[in-house]
mmCIF file of C-alpha atoms and ligand atoms in Angstrom:
data_model
loop_
_atom_site.group_PDB
_atom_site.id
_atom_site.type_symbol
_atom_site.label_atom_id
_atom_site.label_comp_id
_atom_site.label_asym_id
_atom_site.label_seq_id
_atom_site.Cartn_x
_atom_site.Cartn_y
_atom_site.Cartn_z
ATOM 1 C CA UNK A 1 -55.006 31.294 26.864
ATOM 2 C CA UNK A 2 -53.918 29.784 23.526
ATOM 3 C CA UNK A 3 -50.632 27.942 23.735
ATOM 4 C CA UNK A 4 -48.772 28.139 20.729
ATOM 5 C CA UNK A 5 -45.130 29.089 20.950
ATOM 6 C CA UNK A 6 -44.056 32.534 20.964
ATOM 7 C CA UNK A 7 -42.914 34.009 17.662
ATOM 8 C CA UNK A 8 -42.989 30.882 15.611
ATOM 9 C CA UNK A 9 -45.614 32.041 13.177
ATOM 10 C CA UNK A 10 -44.371 35.768 13.106
ATOM 11 C CA UNK A 11 -40.639 35.657 13.051
ATOM 12 C CA UNK A 12 -39.762 37.734 10.142
ATOM 13 C CA UNK A 13 -36.383 38.519 8.518
ATOM 14 C CA UNK A 14 -34.653 41.817 8.929
ATOM 15 C CA UNK A 15 -35.615 42.708 5.299
ATOM 16 C CA UNK A 16 -39.321 42.367 5.962
ATOM 17 C CA UNK A 17 -39.082 44.524 9.238
ATOM 18 C CA UNK A 18 -37.602 47.217 7.197
ATOM 19 C CA UNK A 19 -40.411 46.925 4.608
ATOM 20 C CA UNK A 20 -41.260 50.274 3.196
ATOM 21 C CA UNK A 21 -44.967 50.078 3.141
ATOM 22 C CA UNK A 22 -46.095 48.761 6.416
ATOM 23 C CA UNK A 23 -49.747 48.697 7.944
ATOM 24 C CA UNK A 24 -49.857 51.034 10.937
ATOM 25 C CA UNK A 25 -52.347 50.559 13.860
ATOM 26 C CA UNK A 26 -52.756 53.637 16.131
ATOM 27 C CA UNK A 27 -54.237 52.821 19.484
ATOM 28 C CA UNK A 28 -55.891 55.451 21.680
ATOM 29 C CA UNK A 29 -58.008 54.610 24.944
ATOM 30 C CA UNK A 30 -60.583 57.059 25.513
ATOM 31 C CA UNK A 31 -62.490 57.363 28.873
ATOM 32 C CA UNK A 32 -64.892 60.597 28.912
ATOM 33 C CA UNK A 33 -62.896 62.416 26.401
ATOM 34 C CA UNK A 34 -65.689 64.266 24.354
ATOM 35 C CA UNK A 35 -63.924 67.630 24.606
ATOM 36 C CA UNK A 36 -60.627 66.237 23.245
ATOM 37 C CA UNK A 37 -61.972 63.980 20.636
ATOM 38 C CA UNK A 38 -62.593 66.400 17.850
ATOM 39 C CA UNK A 39 -59.132 68.044 18.097
ATOM 40 C CA UNK A 40 -57.569 64.559 18.469
ATOM 41 C CA UNK A 41 -59.125 63.528 15.464
ATOM 42 C CA UNK A 42 -58.114 66.647 13.523
ATOM 43 C CA UNK A 43 -54.258 66.128 14.520
ATOM 44 C CA UNK A 44 -54.526 62.296 14.027
ATOM 45 C CA UNK A 45 -55.928 62.798 10.546
ATOM 46 C CA UNK A 46 -53.097 64.939 9.639
ATOM 47 C CA UNK A 47 -50.616 62.476 10.869
ATOM 48 C CA UNK A 48 -52.235 59.662 9.195
ATOM 49 C CA UNK A 49 -52.559 61.372 5.800
ATOM 50 C CA UNK A 50 -48.728 62.089 6.091
ATOM 51 C CA UNK A 51 -47.885 58.315 6.774
ATOM 52 C CA UNK A 52 -46.784 56.297 3.765
ATOM 53 C CA UNK A 53 -48.802 53.112 4.563
ATOM 54 C CA UNK A 54 -52.192 51.980 5.241
ATOM 55 C CA UNK A 55 -53.491 53.040 8.748
ATOM 56 C CA UNK A 56 -56.046 51.977 11.061
ATOM 57 C CA UNK A 57 -57.015 54.124 14.183
ATOM 58 C CA UNK A 58 -58.241 52.072 16.882
ATOM 59 C CA UNK A 59 -60.157 54.149 19.724
ATOM 60 C CA UNK A 60 -61.029 51.867 22.690
ATOM 61 C CA UNK A 61 -63.984 53.408 24.663
ATOM 62 C CA UNK A 62 -63.230 52.474 28.343
ATOM 63 C CA UNK A 63 -66.754 52.653 29.535
ATOM 64 C CA UNK A 64 -67.475 56.484 29.031
ATOM 65 C CA UNK A 65 -70.483 57.966 30.548
ATOM 66 C CA UNK A 66 -70.411 61.147 28.177
ATOM 67 C CA UNK A 67 -70.793 61.460 24.393
ATOM 68 C CA UNK A 68 -67.467 59.676 23.743
ATOM 69 C CA UNK A 69 -69.133 56.606 22.176
ATOM 70 C CA UNK A 70 -71.497 58.369 20.004
ATOM 71 C CA UNK A 71 -68.546 60.640 18.642
ATOM 72 C CA UNK A 72 -66.736 57.398 17.818
ATOM 73 C CA UNK A 73 -69.619 56.164 15.944
ATOM 74 C CA UNK A 74 -69.587 59.388 13.974
ATOM 75 C CA UNK A 75 -65.931 59.248 13.117
ATOM 76 C CA UNK A 76 -66.316 55.481 12.081
ATOM 77 C CA UNK A 77 -69.175 56.425 9.877
ATOM 78 C CA UNK A 78 -67.155 59.143 7.995
ATOM 79 C CA UNK A 79 -63.605 57.587 8.004
ATOM 80 C CA UNK A 80 -63.152 53.970 7.105
ATOM 81 C CA UNK A 81 -59.643 54.155 8.951
ATOM 82 C CA UNK A 82 -61.388 54.529 12.208
ATOM 83 C CA UNK A 83 -62.207 51.360 14.149
ATOM 84 C CA UNK A 84 -63.466 51.082 17.787
ATOM 85 C CA UNK A 85 -63.822 48.828 20.628
ATOM 86 C CA UNK A 86 -66.365 49.739 23.430
ATOM 87 C CA UNK A 87 -66.190 48.269 27.021
ATOM 88 C CA UNK A 88 -69.394 47.349 28.721
ATOM 89 C CA UNK A 89 -68.024 49.411 31.733
ATOM 90 C CA UNK A 90 -64.602 51.079 32.969
ATOM 91 C CA UNK A 91 -61.918 48.646 32.894
ATOM 92 C CA UNK A 92 -58.985 50.960 33.236
ATOM 93 C CA UNK A 93 -56.446 52.372 30.973
ATOM 94 C CA UNK A 94 -54.072 49.504 30.891
ATOM 95 C CA UNK A 95 -56.908 46.978 29.972
ATOM 96 C CA UNK A 96 -58.004 49.412 27.191
ATOM 97 C CA UNK A 97 -54.681 49.451 25.753
ATOM 98 C CA UNK A 98 -54.437 45.631 25.998
ATOM 99 C CA UNK A 99 -57.723 45.307 24.103
ATOM 100 C CA UNK A 100 -56.492 47.560 21.467
ATOM 101 C CA UNK A 101 -53.355 45.458 21.232
ATOM 102 C CA UNK A 102 -55.487 42.245 20.827
ATOM 103 C CA UNK A 103 -57.342 43.725 17.945
ATOM 104 C CA UNK A 104 -54.650 45.775 16.200
ATOM 105 C CA UNK A 105 -53.456 44.413 12.799
ATOM 106 C CA UNK A 106 -50.754 46.640 11.820
ATOM 107 C CA UNK A 107 -47.045 45.546 11.496
ATOM 108 C CA UNK A 108 -46.467 48.605 13.504
ATOM 109 C CA UNK A 109 -48.516 49.685 16.501
ATOM 110 C CA UNK A 110 -48.502 53.029 18.229
ATOM 111 C CA UNK A 111 -50.128 53.709 21.523
ATOM 112 C CA UNK A 112 -50.937 57.120 22.762
ATOM 113 C CA UNK A 113 -53.243 58.958 25.042
ATOM 114 C CA UNK A 114 -56.409 60.833 23.876
ATOM 115 C CA UNK A 115 -55.868 64.069 25.784
ATOM 116 C CA UNK A 116 -53.054 65.070 23.275
ATOM 117 C CA UNK A 117 -50.468 64.990 26.219
ATOM 118 C CA UNK A 118 -48.598 62.647 23.735
ATOM 119 C CA UNK A 119 -48.204 64.643 20.501
ATOM 120 C CA UNK A 120 -49.432 62.688 17.484
ATOM 121 C CA UNK A 121 -46.922 64.755 15.433
ATOM 122 C CA UNK A 122 -44.066 62.446 17.112
ATOM 123 C CA UNK A 123 -45.384 59.236 15.504
ATOM 124 C CA UNK A 124 -43.305 59.737 12.161
ATOM 125 C CA UNK A 125 -40.121 60.082 14.398
ATOM 126 C CA UNK A 126 -41.089 56.830 16.079
ATOM 127 C CA UNK A 127 -41.545 55.198 12.921
ATOM 128 C CA UNK A 128 -38.080 56.433 11.587
ATOM 129 C CA UNK A 129 -36.444 54.715 14.625
ATOM 130 C CA UNK A 130 -38.285 51.555 13.742
ATOM 131 C CA UNK A 131 -36.965 51.535 10.264
ATOM 132 C CA UNK A 132 -33.505 51.834 11.685
ATOM 133 C CA UNK A 133 -34.179 48.383 13.123
ATOM 134 C CA UNK A 134 -35.727 49.090 16.507
ATOM 135 C CA UNK A 135 -38.628 46.799 17.564
ATOM 136 C CA UNK A 136 -39.677 49.012 20.491
ATOM 137 C CA UNK A 137 -39.398 52.803 20.449
ATOM 138 C CA UNK A 138 -40.652 54.510 23.554
ATOM 139 C CA UNK A 139 -41.174 58.225 24.002
ATOM 140 C CA UNK A 140 -39.254 59.597 27.056
ATOM 141 C CA UNK A 141 -40.542 62.719 28.709
ATOM 142 C CA UNK A 142 -37.936 65.479 29.279
ATOM 143 C CA UNK A 143 -40.456 68.082 30.669
ATOM 144 C CA UNK A 144 -43.761 68.056 31.747
ATOM 145 C CA UNK A 145 -45.759 71.213 31.039
ATOM 146 C CA UNK A 146 -48.287 72.599 33.551
ATOM 147 C CA UNK A 147 -48.537 69.550 35.505
ATOM 148 C CA UNK A 148 -48.921 69.930 39.187
ATOM 149 C CA UNK A 149 -46.102 69.120 41.698
ATOM 150 C CA UNK A 150 -48.571 66.863 43.575
ATOM 151 C CA UNK A 151 -48.522 64.501 40.324
ATOM 152 C CA UNK A 152 -44.854 65.197 39.174
ATOM 153 C CA UNK A 153 -42.976 64.423 42.500
ATOM 154 C CA UNK A 154 -44.657 61.086 43.368
ATOM 155 C CA UNK A 155 -44.224 60.214 39.721
ATOM 156 C CA UNK A 156 -40.620 61.237 39.944
ATOM 157 C CA UNK A 157 -39.779 59.218 43.074
ATOM 158 C CA UNK A 158 -41.770 56.284 41.904
ATOM 159 C CA UNK A 159 -40.042 55.816 38.742
ATOM 160 C CA UNK A 160 -36.594 55.920 40.474
ATOM 161 C CA UNK A 161 -37.894 53.330 43.231
ATOM 162 C CA UNK A 162 -39.138 50.967 40.466
ATOM 163 C CA UNK A 163 -35.846 51.288 38.617
ATOM 164 C CA UNK A 164 -33.966 50.217 41.512
ATOM 165 C CA UNK A 165 -36.279 47.382 42.710
ATOM 166 C CA UNK A 166 -37.724 46.042 39.448
ATOM 167 C CA UNK A 167 -36.062 42.760 37.993
ATOM 168 C CA UNK A 168 -35.957 44.229 34.573
ATOM 169 C CA UNK A 169 -34.502 47.747 33.475
ATOM 170 C CA UNK A 170 -37.595 50.048 33.227
ATOM 171 C CA UNK A 171 -36.494 53.314 31.765
ATOM 172 C CA UNK A 172 -37.571 56.305 33.992
ATOM 173 C CA UNK A 173 -40.198 58.944 32.915
ATOM 174 C CA UNK A 174 -41.629 56.915 30.289
ATOM 175 C CA UNK A 175 -45.388 56.307 29.896
ATOM 176 C CA UNK A 176 -47.339 54.070 27.552
ATOM 177 C CA UNK A 177 -46.531 56.430 24.510
ATOM 178 C CA UNK A 178 -44.626 54.254 22.254
ATOM 179 C CA UNK A 179 -44.180 52.205 19.030
ATOM 180 C CA UNK A 180 -44.257 48.377 18.908
ATOM 181 C CA UNK A 181 -43.296 45.974 16.248
ATOM 182 C CA UNK A 182 -45.642 43.166 15.494
ATOM 183 C CA UNK A 183 -43.315 40.756 16.943
ATOM 184 C CA UNK A 184 -43.553 42.512 20.268
ATOM 185 C CA UNK A 185 -47.246 42.880 20.135
ATOM 186 C CA UNK A 186 -47.669 39.289 19.481
ATOM 187 C CA UNK A 187 -45.507 38.339 22.463
ATOM 188 C CA UNK A 188 -47.522 40.842 24.565
ATOM 189 C CA UNK A 189 -50.896 39.503 23.509
ATOM 190 C CA UNK A 190 -49.709 35.958 24.591
ATOM 191 C CA UNK A 191 -49.116 37.022 28.090
ATOM 192 C CA UNK A 192 -51.916 35.827 30.323
ATOM 193 C CA UNK A 193 -51.235 38.080 33.295
ATOM 194 C CA UNK A 194 -54.151 40.224 34.243
ATOM 195 C CA UNK A 195 -52.298 42.929 35.984
ATOM 196 C CA UNK A 196 -50.901 44.580 32.962
ATOM 197 C CA UNK A 197 -48.313 47.083 33.694
ATOM 198 C CA UNK A 198 -47.499 47.603 30.081
ATOM 199 C CA UNK A 199 -44.342 49.913 30.355
ATOM 200 C CA UNK A 200 -42.804 47.112 32.478
ATOM 201 C CA UNK A 201 -43.980 44.158 30.148
ATOM 202 C CA UNK A 202 -42.555 46.168 27.269
ATOM 203 C CA UNK A 203 -39.032 46.214 28.876
ATOM 204 C CA UNK A 204 -39.437 42.641 29.824
ATOM 205 C CA UNK A 205 -39.936 41.355 26.341
ATOM 206 C CA UNK A 206 -36.458 42.653 25.222
ATOM 207 C CA UNK A 207 -35.710 43.004 21.519
ATOM 208 C CA UNK A 208 -34.100 46.291 20.278
ATOM 209 C CA UNK A 209 -35.314 49.326 22.105
ATOM 210 C CA UNK A 210 -34.558 52.899 21.927
ATOM 211 C CA UNK A 211 -36.066 56.200 23.304
ATOM 212 C CA UNK A 212 -37.273 59.300 21.613
ATOM 213 C CA UNK A 213 -37.254 62.378 23.672
ATOM 214 C CA UNK A 214 -40.250 64.750 23.928
ATOM 215 C CA UNK A 215 -41.758 67.417 26.151
ATOM 216 C CA UNK A 216 -45.189 66.487 27.646
ATOM 217 C CA UNK A 217 -47.839 68.978 26.655
ATOM 218 C CA UNK A 218 -50.563 69.892 29.172
ATOM 219 C CA UNK A 219 -53.847 68.159 28.829
ATOM 220 C CA UNK A 220 -55.958 69.557 25.940
ATOM 221 C CA UNK A 221 -59.233 69.631 27.398
ATOM 222 C CA UNK A 222 -61.281 67.922 30.428
ATOM 223 C CA UNK A 223 -60.273 66.565 33.668
ATOM 224 C CA UNK A 224 -57.412 64.038 34.406
ATOM 225 C CA UNK A 225 -58.919 60.614 34.162
ATOM 226 C CA UNK A 226 -56.189 58.978 36.241
ATOM 227 C CA UNK A 227 -57.235 60.027 39.660
ATOM 228 C CA UNK A 228 -54.937 59.735 42.586
ATOM 229 C CA UNK A 229 -56.332 56.262 43.447
ATOM 230 C CA UNK A 230 -55.977 54.929 39.782
ATOM 231 C CA UNK A 231 -52.385 56.245 39.695
ATOM 232 C CA UNK A 232 -51.666 54.540 42.984
ATOM 233 C CA UNK A 233 -52.981 51.318 41.897
ATOM 234 C CA UNK A 234 -50.815 51.483 38.644
ATOM 235 C CA UNK A 235 -47.865 52.326 40.775
ATOM 236 C CA UNK A 236 -48.457 49.292 43.142
ATOM 237 C CA UNK A 237 -49.208 46.996 40.186
ATOM 238 C CA UNK A 238 -45.823 48.078 38.644
ATOM 239 C CA UNK A 239 -43.867 47.267 41.745
ATOM 240 C CA UNK A 240 -45.704 44.007 42.727
ATOM 241 C CA UNK A 241 -45.603 42.808 39.125
ATOM 242 C CA UNK A 242 -41.937 43.322 38.608
ATOM 243 C CA UNK A 243 -40.230 42.956 42.021
ATOM 244 C CA UNK A 244 -40.354 40.448 44.823
ATOM 245 C CA UNK A 245 -38.205 42.722 47.034
ATOM 246 C CA UNK A 246 -41.266 43.975 48.963
ATOM 247 C CA UNK A 247 -41.853 40.402 50.168
ATOM 248 C CA UNK A 248 -38.302 40.132 51.271
ATOM 249 C CA UNK A 249 -38.695 43.433 53.263
ATOM 250 C CA UNK A 250 -40.570 41.770 56.231
ATOM 251 C CA UNK A 251 -37.748 39.295 56.496
ATOM 252 C CA UNK A 252 -35.107 42.025 56.582
ATOM 253 C CA UNK A 253 -37.053 44.052 59.218
ATOM 254 C CA UNK A 254 -37.822 40.732 61.316
ATOM 255 C CA UNK A 255 -34.029 40.014 61.256
ATOM 256 C CA UNK A 256 -33.010 43.573 62.117
ATOM 257 C CA UNK A 257 -35.570 43.557 65.041
ATOM 258 C CA UNK A 258 -34.385 40.254 66.421
ATOM 259 C CA UNK A 259 -30.787 41.400 66.442
ATOM 260 C CA UNK A 260 -31.985 44.646 68.205
ATOM 261 C CA UNK A 261 -33.851 42.375 70.905
ATOM 262 C CA UNK A 262 -30.726 40.289 71.647
ATOM 263 C CA UNK A 263 -28.727 43.417 72.165
ATOM 264 C CA UNK A 264 -31.431 44.978 74.337
ATOM 265 C CA UNK A 265 -31.735 41.732 76.360
ATOM 266 C CA UNK A 266 -27.977 41.826 77.006
ATOM 267 C CA UNK A 267 -28.002 45.529 77.855
ATOM 268 C CA UNK A 268 -30.828 45.173 80.479
ATOM 269 C CA UNK A 269 -29.162 42.046 81.999
ATOM 270 C CA UNK A 270 -25.975 43.969 82.468
ATOM 271 C CA UNK A 271 -27.713 46.883 84.006
ATOM 272 C CA UNK A 272 -29.667 44.643 86.518
ATOM 273 C CA UNK A 273 -26.290 42.949 87.399
ATOM 274 C CA UNK A 274 -23.989 45.887 87.507
ATOM 275 C CA UNK A 275 -25.908 48.779 88.560
ATOM 276 C CA UNK A 276 -27.758 47.817 91.805
ATOM 277 C CA UNK A 277 -31.031 49.664 92.453
ATOM 278 C CA UNK A 278 -31.240 51.067 88.763
ATOM 279 C CA UNK A 279 -35.055 51.953 88.266
ATOM 280 C CA UNK A 280 -35.241 50.651 84.802
ATOM 281 C CA UNK A 281 -38.761 52.074 84.105
ATOM 282 C CA UNK A 282 -38.893 52.664 80.242
ATOM 283 C CA UNK A 283 -42.610 52.648 79.814
ATOM 284 C CA UNK A 284 -42.386 54.812 76.867
ATOM 285 C CA UNK A 285 -39.850 52.652 75.264
ATOM 286 C CA UNK A 286 -42.036 49.426 75.603
ATOM 287 C CA UNK A 287 -44.907 51.261 74.018
ATOM 288 C CA UNK A 288 -42.798 52.517 71.133
ATOM 289 C CA UNK A 289 -41.383 48.920 70.715
ATOM 290 C CA UNK A 290 -44.859 47.377 70.729
ATOM 291 C CA UNK A 291 -46.298 49.629 68.481
ATOM 292 C CA UNK A 292 -43.514 49.500 66.046
ATOM 293 C CA UNK A 293 -43.562 45.790 65.762
ATOM 294 C CA UNK A 294 -47.172 45.723 65.444
ATOM 295 C CA UNK A 295 -47.135 48.304 62.587
ATOM 296 C CA UNK A 296 -44.196 46.180 60.812
ATOM 297 C CA UNK A 297 -46.383 43.057 61.018
ATOM 298 C CA UNK A 298 -49.502 44.712 59.819
ATOM 299 C CA UNK A 299 -47.643 46.198 56.852
ATOM 300 C CA UNK A 300 -46.049 42.880 56.098
ATOM 301 C CA UNK A 301 -49.416 41.089 55.912
ATOM 302 C CA UNK A 302 -50.571 43.974 53.661
ATOM 303 C CA UNK A 303 -47.680 43.441 51.283
ATOM 304 C CA UNK A 304 -48.348 39.672 51.414
ATOM 305 C CA UNK A 305 -52.007 40.495 50.589
ATOM 306 C CA UNK A 306 -51.072 42.360 47.603
ATOM 307 C CA UNK A 307 -49.508 39.321 45.980
ATOM 308 C CA UNK A 308 -51.974 36.938 47.363
ATOM 309 C CA UNK A 309 -54.856 39.092 45.912
ATOM 310 C CA UNK A 310 -53.168 38.964 42.443
ATOM 311 C CA UNK A 311 -52.954 35.253 42.515
ATOM 312 C CA UNK A 312 -56.480 35.105 43.424
ATOM 313 C CA UNK A 313 -57.525 37.312 40.689
ATOM 314 C CA UNK A 314 -55.385 35.594 37.987
ATOM 315 C CA UNK A 315 -56.838 32.086 39.299
ATOM 316 C CA UNK A 316 -60.425 33.098 38.884
ATOM 317 C CA UNK A 317 -59.674 33.427 35.117
ATOM 318 C CA UNK A 318 -62.256 36.038 34.238
ATOM 319 C CA UNK A 319 -62.090 37.739 30.830
ATOM 320 C CA UNK A 320 -59.747 40.969 30.905
ATOM 321 C CA UNK A 321 -62.613 42.982 29.591
ATOM 322 C CA UNK A 322 -66.050 42.598 28.142
ATOM 323 C CA UNK A 323 -66.997 44.360 24.827
ATOM 324 C CA UNK A 324 -70.339 45.778 24.131
ATOM 325 C CA UNK A 325 -69.793 47.223 20.747
ATOM 326 C CA UNK A 326 -67.188 46.693 17.983
ATOM 327 C CA UNK A 327 -66.968 48.390 14.649
ATOM 328 C CA UNK A 328 -64.784 49.184 11.565
ATOM 329 C CA UNK A 329 -62.545 45.938 11.890
ATOM 330 C CA UNK A 330 -62.202 44.203 8.763
ATOM 331 C CA UNK A 331 -61.561 40.715 10.242
ATOM 332 C CA UNK A 332 -62.034 39.711 13.915
ATOM 333 C CA UNK A 333 -61.319 36.162 13.826
ATOM 334 C CA UNK A 334 -57.712 35.913 14.408
ATOM 335 C CA UNK A 335 -57.677 38.424 17.294
ATOM 336 C CA UNK A 336 -58.738 38.272 20.922
ATOM 337 C CA UNK A 337 -59.397 34.571 20.771
ATOM 338 C CA UNK A 338 -60.553 34.698 24.501
ATOM 339 C CA UNK A 339 -63.110 37.267 24.040
ATOM 340 C CA UNK A 340 -64.510 35.512 21.093
ATOM 341 C CA UNK A 341 -64.738 32.351 22.719
ATOM 342 C CA UNK A 342 -66.483 33.945 25.765
ATOM 343 C CA UNK A 343 -68.817 35.571 23.287
ATOM 344 C CA UNK A 344 -69.713 32.291 21.779
ATOM 345 C CA UNK A 345 -70.217 30.508 25.099
ATOM 346 C CA UNK A 346 -72.267 33.246 26.348
ATOM 347 C CA UNK A 347 -74.438 32.811 23.258
ATOM 348 C CA UNK A 348 -75.010 29.204 23.658
ATOM 349 C CA UNK A 349 -75.879 29.644 27.302
ATOM 350 C CA UNK A 350 -78.617 32.183 26.253
ATOM 351 C CA UNK A 351 -80.041 29.845 23.933
ATOM 352 C CA UNK A 352 -80.160 27.008 26.452
ATOM 353 C CA UNK A 353 -82.184 29.203 28.866
HETATM 354 N N1 UDP B 1 -58.071 56.461 30.450
HETATM 355 C C1 UDP B 1 -58.945 55.223 30.248
HETATM 356 N N2 UDP B 1 -59.595 54.756 31.367
HETATM 357 C C2 UDP B 1 -59.276 55.285 32.581
HETATM 358 C C3 UDP B 1 -58.491 56.233 32.772
HETATM 359 C C4 UDP B 1 -57.759 57.009 31.661
HETATM 360 O O1 UDP B 1 -58.855 54.807 29.098
HETATM 361 O O2 UDP B 1 -59.873 54.515 33.519
HETATM 362 C C5 UDP B 1 -57.312 56.987 29.276
HETATM 363 C C6 UDP B 1 -57.756 58.570 29.141
HETATM 364 O O3 UDP B 1 -58.829 58.708 28.251
HETATM 365 C C7 UDP B 1 -56.492 59.042 28.421
HETATM 366 C C8 UDP B 1 -55.350 58.209 28.965
HETATM 367 O O4 UDP B 1 -56.050 56.951 29.421
HETATM 368 O O5 UDP B 1 -56.465 58.734 27.071
HETATM 369 C C9 UDP B 1 -54.553 58.996 30.005
HETATM 370 O O6 UDP B 1 -55.440 59.484 30.937
HETATM 371 P P1 UDP B 1 -55.268 60.792 31.685
HETATM 372 O O7 UDP B 1 -54.710 61.870 30.779
HETATM 373 O O8 UDP B 1 -56.396 61.074 32.491
HETATM 374 O O9 UDP B 1 -53.860 60.466 32.594
HETATM 375 P P2 UDP B 1 -52.367 61.039 32.697
HETATM 376 O O10 UDP B 1 -52.208 62.033 31.557
HETATM 377 O O11 UDP B 1 -52.558 61.800 33.957
HETATM 378 O O12 UDP B 1 -51.602 59.964 32.805
HETATM 379 MG MG1 MG B 2 -53.240 62.754 30.284
#
């Protein structure tokens, strides 16, 4: 990672932040979204036309196996505002958004989903709040239309657990749909962490933040791309990245169990001494005790493993993503320094062979 001090190059005065003609970057990660893309582009086009500044629409193809990439190529050929990044394989939604942030050049950056669950028509409202002086404007769901209970209930519980455990105040029911000022994007780009739980990082950075409320529409077309496994991984990432309380949990349970053990010891001694001939069988109690403590130990090792595994991934220092195709960006030099360095190194190595 480059090591220049945060913000020093980018600090702007309030006056500049409220400049009337900013350049907007709109980032959309796409993974097998061939059915949504035409309608997405139609609605994005209307929004882009209505904005008062220059716009770039950054589509990040997260290793799609359908016609997504060829649709992006077509869009890019017909509209110079469209640029795209294409990953060599599926790296996941959070990484796709991070790549978009690396390449975005706008003074204002907006992140939204490709399936039109985040209505593009809300973008002007987000921008209005930015003009009022907010650097982070996140869209908060008041309702989720036509989403199953199996998705809504775990999400509902998770956001509330996270809010209680996390070191920073992460607002409930907010996804990645948000607007970020350039200052915030620069800070996020400088963060070296691999497990990028963006809605947490977005809260962590601070600045002036506000919410815009909206009702989340159903997915426009196609299947949900966030499978249960991916959602669970994201949730664990959120918890592990923003809280050390799970690590302490085994200490607490261990302490409680040792206190219980001392009491049990005293109780048994009392029975033996005071009640002559007491049978004191308790086979079931012993089995439950053994299984319970065994389970607690295994879960504790598992929790520890979550943290250690993340240290391992971080230390390996592999690039966050590999690009196989990039198009439509006017200048690439300043952005994604790691990616470019990796590309140069790779080229040199191939030449040597
Ligand atoms: N997505 C992605 N990579 C993935 C999974 C999803 O880029 O591995 C994109 C997907 O194309 C969509 C967004 O992330 O634009 C949200 O995905 P989805 O709508 O399936 O999730 P949900 O609405 O359930 O959060
Ligand atoms: Mg969706």
